[in-house]
Short mmCIF file of C-alpha atoms in Angstrom, two decimals:
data_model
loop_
_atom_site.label_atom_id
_atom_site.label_comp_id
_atom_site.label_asym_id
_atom_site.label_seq_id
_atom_site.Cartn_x
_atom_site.Cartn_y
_atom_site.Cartn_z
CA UNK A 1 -10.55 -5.67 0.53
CA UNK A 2 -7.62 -4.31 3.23
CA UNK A 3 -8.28 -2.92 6.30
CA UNK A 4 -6.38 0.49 7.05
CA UNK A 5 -4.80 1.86 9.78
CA UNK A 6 -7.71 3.83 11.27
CA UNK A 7 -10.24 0.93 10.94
CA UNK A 8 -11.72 1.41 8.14
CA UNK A 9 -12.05 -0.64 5.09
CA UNK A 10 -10.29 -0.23 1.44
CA UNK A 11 -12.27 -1.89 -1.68
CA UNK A 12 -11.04 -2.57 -5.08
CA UNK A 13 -13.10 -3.48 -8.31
CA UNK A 14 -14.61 -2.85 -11.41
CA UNK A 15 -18.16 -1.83 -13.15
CA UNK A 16 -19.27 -1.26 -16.66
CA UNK A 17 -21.75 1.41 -15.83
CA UNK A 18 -22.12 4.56 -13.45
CA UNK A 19 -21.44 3.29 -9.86
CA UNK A 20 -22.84 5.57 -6.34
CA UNK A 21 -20.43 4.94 -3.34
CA UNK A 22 -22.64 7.37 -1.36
CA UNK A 23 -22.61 10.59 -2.28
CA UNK A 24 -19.63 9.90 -4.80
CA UNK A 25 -20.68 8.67 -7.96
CA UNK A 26 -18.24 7.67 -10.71
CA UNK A 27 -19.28 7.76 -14.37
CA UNK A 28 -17.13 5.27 -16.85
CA UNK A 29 -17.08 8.07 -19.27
CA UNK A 30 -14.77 9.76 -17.53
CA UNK A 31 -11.96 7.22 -17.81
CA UNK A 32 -13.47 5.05 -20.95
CA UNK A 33 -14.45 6.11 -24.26
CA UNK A 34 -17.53 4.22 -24.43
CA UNK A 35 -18.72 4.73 -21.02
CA UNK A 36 -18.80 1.33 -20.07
CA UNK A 37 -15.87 -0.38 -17.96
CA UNK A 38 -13.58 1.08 -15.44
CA UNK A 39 -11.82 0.12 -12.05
CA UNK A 40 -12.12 2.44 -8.59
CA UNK A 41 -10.82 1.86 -5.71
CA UNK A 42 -13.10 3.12 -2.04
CA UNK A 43 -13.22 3.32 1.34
CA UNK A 44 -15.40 2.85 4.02
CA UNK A 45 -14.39 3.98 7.27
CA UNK A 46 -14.62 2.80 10.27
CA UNK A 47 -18.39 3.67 11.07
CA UNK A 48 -19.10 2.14 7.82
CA UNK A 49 -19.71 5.29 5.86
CA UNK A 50 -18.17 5.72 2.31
CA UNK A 51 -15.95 8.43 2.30
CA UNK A 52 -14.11 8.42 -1.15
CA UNK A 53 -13.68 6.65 -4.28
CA UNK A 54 -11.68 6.94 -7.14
CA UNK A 55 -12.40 5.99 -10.52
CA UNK A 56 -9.76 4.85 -13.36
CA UNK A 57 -9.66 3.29 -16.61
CA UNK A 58 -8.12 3.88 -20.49
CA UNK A 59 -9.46 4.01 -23.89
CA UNK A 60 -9.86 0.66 -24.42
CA UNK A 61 -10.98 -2.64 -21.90
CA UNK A 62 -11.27 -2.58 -18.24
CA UNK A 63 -9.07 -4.24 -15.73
CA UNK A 64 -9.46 -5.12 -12.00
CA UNK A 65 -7.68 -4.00 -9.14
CA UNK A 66 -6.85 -7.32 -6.92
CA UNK A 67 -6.39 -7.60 -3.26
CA UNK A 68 -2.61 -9.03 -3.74
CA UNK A 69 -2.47 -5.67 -6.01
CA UNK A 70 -3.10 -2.97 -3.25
CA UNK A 71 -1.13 -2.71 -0.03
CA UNK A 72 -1.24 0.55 2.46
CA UNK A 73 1.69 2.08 4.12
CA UNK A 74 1.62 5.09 6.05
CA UNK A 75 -1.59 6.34 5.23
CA UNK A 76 -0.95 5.60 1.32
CA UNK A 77 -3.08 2.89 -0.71
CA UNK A 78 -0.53 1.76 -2.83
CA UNK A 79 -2.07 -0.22 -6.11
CA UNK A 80 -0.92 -1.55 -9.05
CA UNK A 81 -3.60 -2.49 -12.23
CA UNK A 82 -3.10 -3.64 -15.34
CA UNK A 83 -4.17 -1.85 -18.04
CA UNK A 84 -5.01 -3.21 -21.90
CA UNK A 85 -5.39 0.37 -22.84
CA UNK A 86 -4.49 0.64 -26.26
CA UNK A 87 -3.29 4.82 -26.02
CA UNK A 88 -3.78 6.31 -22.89
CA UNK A 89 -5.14 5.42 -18.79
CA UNK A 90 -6.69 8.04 -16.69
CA UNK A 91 -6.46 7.40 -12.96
CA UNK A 92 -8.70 10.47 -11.41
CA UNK A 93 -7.77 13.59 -13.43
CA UNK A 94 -3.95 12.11 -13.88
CA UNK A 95 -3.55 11.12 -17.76
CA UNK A 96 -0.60 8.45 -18.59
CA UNK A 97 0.29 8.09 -21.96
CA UNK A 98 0.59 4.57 -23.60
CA UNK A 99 2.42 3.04 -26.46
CA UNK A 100 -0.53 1.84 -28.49
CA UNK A 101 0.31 -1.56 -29.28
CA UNK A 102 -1.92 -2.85 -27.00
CA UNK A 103 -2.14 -6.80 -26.82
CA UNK A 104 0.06 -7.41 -23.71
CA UNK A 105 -0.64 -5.74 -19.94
CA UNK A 106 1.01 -2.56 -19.18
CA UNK A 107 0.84 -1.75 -15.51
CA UNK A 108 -0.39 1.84 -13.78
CA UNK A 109 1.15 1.94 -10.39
CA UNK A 110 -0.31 4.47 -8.48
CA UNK A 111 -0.55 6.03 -4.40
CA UNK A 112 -3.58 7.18 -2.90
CA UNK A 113 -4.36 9.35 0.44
CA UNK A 114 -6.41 6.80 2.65
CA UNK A 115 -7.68 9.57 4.43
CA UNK A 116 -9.28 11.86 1.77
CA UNK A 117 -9.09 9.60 -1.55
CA UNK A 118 -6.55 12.40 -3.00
CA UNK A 119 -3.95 10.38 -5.82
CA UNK A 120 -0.78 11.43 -4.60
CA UNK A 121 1.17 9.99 -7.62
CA UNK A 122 0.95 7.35 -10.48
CA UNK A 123 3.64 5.97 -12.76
CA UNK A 124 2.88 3.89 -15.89
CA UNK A 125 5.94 0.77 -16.32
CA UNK A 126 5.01 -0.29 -19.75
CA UNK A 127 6.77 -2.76 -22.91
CA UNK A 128 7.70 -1.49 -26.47
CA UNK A 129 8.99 -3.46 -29.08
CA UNK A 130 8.90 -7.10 -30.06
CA UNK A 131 7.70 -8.01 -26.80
CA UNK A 132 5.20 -10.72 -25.63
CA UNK A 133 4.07 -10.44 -22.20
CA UNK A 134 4.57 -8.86 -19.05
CA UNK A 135 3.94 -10.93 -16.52
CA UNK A 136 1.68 -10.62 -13.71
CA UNK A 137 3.99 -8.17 -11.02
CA UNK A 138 4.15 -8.93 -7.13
CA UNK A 139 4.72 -6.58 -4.36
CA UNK A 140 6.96 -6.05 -1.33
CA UNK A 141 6.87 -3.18 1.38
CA UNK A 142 10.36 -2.59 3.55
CA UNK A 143 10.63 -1.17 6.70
CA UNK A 144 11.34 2.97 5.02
CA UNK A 145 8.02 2.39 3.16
CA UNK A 146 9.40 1.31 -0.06
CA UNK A 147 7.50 -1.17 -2.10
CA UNK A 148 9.52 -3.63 -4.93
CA UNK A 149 7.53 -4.61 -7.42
CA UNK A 150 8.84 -7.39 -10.09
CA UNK A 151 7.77 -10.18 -12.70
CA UNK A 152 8.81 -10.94 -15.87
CA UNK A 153 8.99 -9.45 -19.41
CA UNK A 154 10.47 -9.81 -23.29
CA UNK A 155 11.80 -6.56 -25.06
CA UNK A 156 12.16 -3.39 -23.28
CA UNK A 157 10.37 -1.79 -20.22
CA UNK A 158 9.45 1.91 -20.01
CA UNK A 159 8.80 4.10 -16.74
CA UNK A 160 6.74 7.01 -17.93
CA UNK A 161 7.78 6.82 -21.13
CA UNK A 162 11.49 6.43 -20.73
CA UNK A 163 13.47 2.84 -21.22
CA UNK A 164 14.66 1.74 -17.96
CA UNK A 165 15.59 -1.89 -18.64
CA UNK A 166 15.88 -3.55 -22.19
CA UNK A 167 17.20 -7.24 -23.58
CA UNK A 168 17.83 -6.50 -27.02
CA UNK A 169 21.52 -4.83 -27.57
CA UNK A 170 21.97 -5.21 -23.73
CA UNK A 171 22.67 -8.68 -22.77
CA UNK A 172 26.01 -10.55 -23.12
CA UNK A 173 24.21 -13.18 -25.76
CA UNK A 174 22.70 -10.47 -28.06
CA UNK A 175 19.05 -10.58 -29.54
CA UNK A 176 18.93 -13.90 -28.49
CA UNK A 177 18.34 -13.01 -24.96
CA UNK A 178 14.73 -12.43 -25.09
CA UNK A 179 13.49 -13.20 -21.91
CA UNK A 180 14.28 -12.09 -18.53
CA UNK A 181 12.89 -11.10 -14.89
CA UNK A 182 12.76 -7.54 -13.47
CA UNK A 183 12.53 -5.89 -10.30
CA UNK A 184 12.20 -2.43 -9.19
CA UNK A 185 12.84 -0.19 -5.87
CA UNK A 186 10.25 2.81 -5.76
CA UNK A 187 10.17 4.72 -2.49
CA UNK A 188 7.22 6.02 -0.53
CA UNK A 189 6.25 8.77 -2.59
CA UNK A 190 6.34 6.97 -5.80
CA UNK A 191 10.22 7.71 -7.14
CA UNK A 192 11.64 5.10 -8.68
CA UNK A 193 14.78 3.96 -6.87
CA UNK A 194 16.42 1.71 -9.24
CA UNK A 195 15.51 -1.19 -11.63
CA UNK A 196 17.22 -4.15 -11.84
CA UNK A 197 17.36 -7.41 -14.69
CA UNK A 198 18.53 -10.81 -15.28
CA UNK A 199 20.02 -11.70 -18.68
CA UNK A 200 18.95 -14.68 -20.04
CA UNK A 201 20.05 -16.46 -23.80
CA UNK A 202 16.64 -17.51 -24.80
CA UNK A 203 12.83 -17.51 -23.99
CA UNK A 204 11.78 -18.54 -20.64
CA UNK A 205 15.43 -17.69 -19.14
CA UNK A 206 14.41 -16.74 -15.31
CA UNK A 207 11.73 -15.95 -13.71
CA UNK A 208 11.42 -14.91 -10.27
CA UNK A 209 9.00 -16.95 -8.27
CA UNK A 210 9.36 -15.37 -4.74
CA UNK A 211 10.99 -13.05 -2.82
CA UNK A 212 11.67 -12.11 0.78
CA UNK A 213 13.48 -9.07 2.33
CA UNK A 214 16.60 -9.57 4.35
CA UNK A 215 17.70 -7.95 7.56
CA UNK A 216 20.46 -5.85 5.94
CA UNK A 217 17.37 -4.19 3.73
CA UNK A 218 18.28 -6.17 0.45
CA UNK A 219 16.06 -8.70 -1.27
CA UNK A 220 16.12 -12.53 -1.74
CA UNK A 221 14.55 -13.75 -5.00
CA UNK A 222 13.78 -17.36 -5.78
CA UNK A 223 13.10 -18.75 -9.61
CA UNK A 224 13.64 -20.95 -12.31
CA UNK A 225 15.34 -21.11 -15.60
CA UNK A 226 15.44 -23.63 -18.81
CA UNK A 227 18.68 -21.73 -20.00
CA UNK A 228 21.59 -20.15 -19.07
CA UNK A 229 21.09 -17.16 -17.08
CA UNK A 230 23.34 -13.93 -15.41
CA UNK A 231 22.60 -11.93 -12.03
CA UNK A 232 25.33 -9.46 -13.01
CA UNK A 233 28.48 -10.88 -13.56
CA UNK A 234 27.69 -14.57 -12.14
CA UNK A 235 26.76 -16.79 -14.75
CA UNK A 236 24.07 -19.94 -14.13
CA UNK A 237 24.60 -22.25 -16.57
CA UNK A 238 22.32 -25.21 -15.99
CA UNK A 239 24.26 -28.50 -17.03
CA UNK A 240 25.86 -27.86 -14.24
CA UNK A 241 22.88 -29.28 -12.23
CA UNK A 242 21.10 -30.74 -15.38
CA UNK A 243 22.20 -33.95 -18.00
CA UNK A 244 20.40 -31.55 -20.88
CA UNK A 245 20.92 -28.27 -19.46
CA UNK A 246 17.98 -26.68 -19.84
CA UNK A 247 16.17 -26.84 -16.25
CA UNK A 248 17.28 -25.65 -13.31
CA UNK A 249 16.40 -23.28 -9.93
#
């Protein structure tokens, strides 16, 4: 749970049957073909009262909404969930499109109107290809309401359905570089600023660990590598500060 600007209290979770937050009652059917799991996130305002909730989930498996997940800026709930959806994720009466592999976690980033529970936008940032995770994503929120999101990934990554970053036929070292951290800029009313990569030459080639915002409005990021990684056109090559070379921050 967060407390919003007006006093009142934002909640985040998950149930595998119908669910009354007051008057509002949210039926899994509406976001899950069996009915049975989906997450919602409510508020209760300052007097204690419920005064919205919304309800989201795919066609297959449920997945909570965390506190480190949701942040609110201006009167926007900003969350992020991951979804193990296998085709599509409903969030309200907003329908996102999936690839279908299933078998990693694509995330549903979404904004919310604190004040009447309206969704105000939602993006899906998904993987295709011969991929193996996305890891779990962490948020920042700059001073223009802006929030970076960023965590790690293998193969490509999609915004709504269109490649944004990608390893394979992109990176200096070829197919080899399979492994890499990502971060993205998307501005208060959910458009996506840019997206940015590291390149690494194998698997488990940098990931970010941290990250902290500067005065100048740009972004420090902190992480680890076991190989030979590039920010751009600076090179780390780690038997520099290792005998083997394979372990370095």
């Amino acid at each position: 749970a967060i407390l919003d600007e007006e006093g009142g209290v934002i909640v985040t979770g998950y149930s595998h049957h119908a669910i009354a937050f007051g008057d509002t009652t949210l039926d899994g059917s509406q976001w899950d073909d069996d009915g049975d799991s989906f997450s919602y996130v409510a508020r209760l305002d300052s007097s204690g009262q419920w005064a919205w909730a919304v309800g989201m989930g795919g066609d297959e498996n449920y997945a909570g909404i965390g506190t480190s997940d949701t942040t609110i800026v201006e009167g926007v709930v900003r969350f992020r969930v991951c979804s193990l959806s296998n085709e599509w994720y409903r969030i309200g009466t907003s329908n996102h499109t999936l690839p279908g592999d299933g078998g990693h976690c694509d995330y549903i980033l979404g904004g919310i109107d604190a004040g009447d529970g309206s969704v105000l936008w939602s993006h899906d940032v998904y993987l295709v290809g011969d991929s193996d995770a996305n890891s779990a994503s962490y948020t920042l929120v700059d001073s223009d309401g802006s929030t970076f999101y960023w965590g790690g990934f293998n193969g490509e990554l999609h915004w709504d359905g269109e490649k944004i970053l990608g390893l394979e036929g992109s990176a200096p070292w070829g197919e080899g570089a399979n492994s890499s951290s990502y971060m993205l800029k998307v501005s208060a009313d959910g458009t996506l600023l840019w997206s940015v990569m590291t390149n690494g030459t194998q698997n488990q080639s940098g990931y970010f660990t941290n990250a902290i915002l500067d005065e100048e409005g740009g972004v420090i990021v902190t992480g680890y590598s076991h190989h030979a990684i590039a920010f751009g056109d600076t090179t780390l090559d780690g038997s520099q500060w290792d005998d083997d070379g394979d372990s370095f921050s």
